Structure formats: C-alpha cells, structure tokens
Short mmCIF file of C-alpha atoms in Angstrom, two decimals:
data_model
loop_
_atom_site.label_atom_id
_atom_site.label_comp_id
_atom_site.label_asym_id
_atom_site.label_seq_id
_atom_site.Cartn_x
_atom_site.Cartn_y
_atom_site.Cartn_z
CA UNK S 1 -50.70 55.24 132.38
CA UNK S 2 -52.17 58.69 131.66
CA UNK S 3 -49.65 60.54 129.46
CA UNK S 4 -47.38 58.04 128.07
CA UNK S 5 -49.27 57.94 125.18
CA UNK S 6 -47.63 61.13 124.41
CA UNK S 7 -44.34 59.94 124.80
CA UNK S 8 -45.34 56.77 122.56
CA UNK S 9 -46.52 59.55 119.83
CA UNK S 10 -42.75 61.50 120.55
CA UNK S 11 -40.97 58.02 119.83
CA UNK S 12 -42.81 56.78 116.82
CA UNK S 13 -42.05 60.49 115.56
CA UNK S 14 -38.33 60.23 116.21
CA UNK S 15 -37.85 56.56 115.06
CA UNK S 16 -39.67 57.79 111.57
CA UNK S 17 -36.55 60.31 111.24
CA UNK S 18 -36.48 63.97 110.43
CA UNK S 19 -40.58 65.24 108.94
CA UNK S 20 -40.00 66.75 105.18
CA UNK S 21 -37.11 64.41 103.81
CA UNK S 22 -37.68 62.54 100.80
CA UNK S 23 -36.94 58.83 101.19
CA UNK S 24 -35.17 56.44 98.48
CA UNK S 25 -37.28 53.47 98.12
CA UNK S 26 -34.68 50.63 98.33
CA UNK S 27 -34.82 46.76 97.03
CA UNK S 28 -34.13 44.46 99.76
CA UNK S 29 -30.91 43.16 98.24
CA UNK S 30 -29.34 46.34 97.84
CA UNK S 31 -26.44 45.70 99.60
CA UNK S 32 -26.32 42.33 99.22
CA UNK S 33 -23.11 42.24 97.77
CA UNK S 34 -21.40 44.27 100.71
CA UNK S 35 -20.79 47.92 100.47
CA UNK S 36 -18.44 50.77 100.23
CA UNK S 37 -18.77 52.98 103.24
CA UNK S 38 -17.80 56.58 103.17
CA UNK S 39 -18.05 58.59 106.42
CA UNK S 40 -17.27 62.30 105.31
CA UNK S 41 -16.77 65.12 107.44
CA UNK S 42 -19.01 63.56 109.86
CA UNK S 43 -19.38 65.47 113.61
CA UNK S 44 -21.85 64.07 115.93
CA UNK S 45 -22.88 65.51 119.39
CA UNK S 46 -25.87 64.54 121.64
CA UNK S 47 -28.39 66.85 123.49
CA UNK S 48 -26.28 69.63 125.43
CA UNK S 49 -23.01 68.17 124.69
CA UNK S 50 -19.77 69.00 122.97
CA UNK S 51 -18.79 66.90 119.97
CA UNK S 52 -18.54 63.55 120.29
CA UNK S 53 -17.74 62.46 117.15
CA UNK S 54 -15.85 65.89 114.86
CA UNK S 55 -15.11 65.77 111.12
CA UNK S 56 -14.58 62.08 111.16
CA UNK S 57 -13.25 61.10 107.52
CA UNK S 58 -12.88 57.38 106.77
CA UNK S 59 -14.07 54.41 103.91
CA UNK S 60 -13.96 50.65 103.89
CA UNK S 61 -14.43 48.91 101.08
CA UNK S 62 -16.98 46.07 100.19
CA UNK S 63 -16.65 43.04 102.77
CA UNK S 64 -13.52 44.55 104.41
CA UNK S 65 -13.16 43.05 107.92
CA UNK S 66 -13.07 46.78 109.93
CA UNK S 67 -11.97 46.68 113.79
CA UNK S 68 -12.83 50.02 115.30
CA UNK S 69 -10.77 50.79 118.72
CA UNK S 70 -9.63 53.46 120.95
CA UNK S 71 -10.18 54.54 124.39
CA UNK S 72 -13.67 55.00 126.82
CA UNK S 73 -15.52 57.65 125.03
CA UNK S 74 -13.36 58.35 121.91
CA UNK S 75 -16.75 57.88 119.93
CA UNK S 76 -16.87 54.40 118.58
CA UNK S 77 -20.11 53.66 119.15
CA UNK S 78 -21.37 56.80 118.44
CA UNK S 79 -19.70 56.35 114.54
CA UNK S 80 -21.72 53.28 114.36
CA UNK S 81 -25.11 54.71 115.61
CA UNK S 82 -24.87 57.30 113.06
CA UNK S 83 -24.49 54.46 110.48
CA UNK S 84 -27.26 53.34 111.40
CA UNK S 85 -29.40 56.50 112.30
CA UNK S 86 -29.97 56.42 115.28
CA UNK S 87 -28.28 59.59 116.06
CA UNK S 88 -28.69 62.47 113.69
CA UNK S 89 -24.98 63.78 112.92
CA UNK S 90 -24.89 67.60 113.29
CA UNK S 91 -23.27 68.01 109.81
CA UNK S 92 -21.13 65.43 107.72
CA UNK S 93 -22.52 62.59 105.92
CA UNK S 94 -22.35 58.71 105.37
CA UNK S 95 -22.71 57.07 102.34
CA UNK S 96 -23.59 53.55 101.44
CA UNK S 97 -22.71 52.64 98.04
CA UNK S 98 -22.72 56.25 97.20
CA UNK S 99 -25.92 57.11 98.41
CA UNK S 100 -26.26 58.97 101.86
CA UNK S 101 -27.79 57.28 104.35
CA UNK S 102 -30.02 60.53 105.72
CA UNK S 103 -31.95 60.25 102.55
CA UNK S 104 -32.82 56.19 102.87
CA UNK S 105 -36.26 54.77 104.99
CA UNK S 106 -34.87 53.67 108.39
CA UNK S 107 -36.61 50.46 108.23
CA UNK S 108 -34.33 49.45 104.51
CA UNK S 109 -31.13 50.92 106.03
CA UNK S 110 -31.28 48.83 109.58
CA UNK S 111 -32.30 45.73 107.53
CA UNK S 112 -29.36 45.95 105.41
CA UNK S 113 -26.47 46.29 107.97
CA UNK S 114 -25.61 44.37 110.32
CA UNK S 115 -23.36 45.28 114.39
CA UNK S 116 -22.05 43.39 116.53
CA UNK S 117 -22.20 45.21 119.84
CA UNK S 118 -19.40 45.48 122.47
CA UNK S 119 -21.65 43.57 125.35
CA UNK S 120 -22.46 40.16 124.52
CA UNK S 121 -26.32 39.43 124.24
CA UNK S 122 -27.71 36.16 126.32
CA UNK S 123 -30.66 34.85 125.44
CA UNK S 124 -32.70 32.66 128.05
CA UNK S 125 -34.32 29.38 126.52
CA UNK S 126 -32.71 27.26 123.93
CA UNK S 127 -30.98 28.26 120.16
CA UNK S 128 -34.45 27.09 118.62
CA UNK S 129 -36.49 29.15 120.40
CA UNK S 130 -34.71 32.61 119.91
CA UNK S 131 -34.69 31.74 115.84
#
C-alpha cells in the first residue's frame, strides 16, 4: 500500500480542478429551471493526443430534449465530459446560463446536471436499496 497515498493526494488535486481559479459560489437551485447551454469554440484533446473534440460551436435551449449522435470516436462523450469537467478543454468554453462552467466549484456544477450514459447501469439488490 506504500505509495498510493500519493496517487490519492494527485486525484483529490485533479478532482478540485485547476489551483488559482476563482470559484462562483452557486445556490443549489440555480438551474432549476433548466438551462441554456452554449458550447463556443470548444477543442478538447487528452494526454498525447490530437483533437478530439475542435472548435465545437453549438446551444440548446432550456429543457430542450438534445440527442447527440455520430460515429465511434466522433467525440460525443468527450462534449459531455467537458460539460461536466471532467476533462479540461484546451481552449473554447461552455456556458451555463451565461456563466462558464471553468469558473463554477465542481461539486455545484455536477449536482446541477444531470447524463444519461450510453451503457446501461445494473444495480444488484432491489429499487429500495439503491435509493
């Protein structure tokens, strides 16, 4: 077990999001009401990679039903983890309600929306007990 509490320190680090940016405090209802989404320029790449995601433009409005599709690859998940910061884009931004996501806690923003992922998730045990 000897040096994975380094690795623990290297994941809390990267789950807190980039040192040095200030945060918007945000009330727990702020997007309540749905939200207008506003992906602009956004280009995305991970570690040692070309672009996986380049100058993506796009908005939905408030409670607009939004089907995302294309081929193996084309980036579709990618989009989403970038609404959701879990990958840093290399330069663009997305906007929630007008206010960019890079500069709102992690914890508020992943609250707030909600994915449903391509793979279906079992649970074992009944309804109850995964509530």
């Amino acid at each position: 077990v000897d040096g994975t509490s380094g690795s623990a320190a290297a994941l809390a680090a990267a789950l807190a999001g980039p040192a040095g940016r200030r945060r918007l405090r945000m009330r727990s209802s702020w997007l309540a009401g749905g939200a207008r989404v506003k992906v602009e320029g956004l280009t995305v790449r991970y570690r040692c990679s070309a672009d996986v995601v380049r100058g993506v433009d796009l908005s939905f409005e408030p409670l607009q039903r939004v089907g995302i599709v294309g081929r193996t690859g084309c980036g579709k998940s990618t989009l989403l983890l970038a609404l959701l910061r879990i990958v840093e884009p290399r330069s663009g931004r997305v906007l929630l309600n007008g206010r960019d996501v890079a500069a709102v806690g992690l914890a508020a923003l992943r609250r707030a929306v909600a994915l449903v992922p391509q793979e279906p998730v079992l649970f074992s045990g009944t309804i109850r007990e995964n509530l």
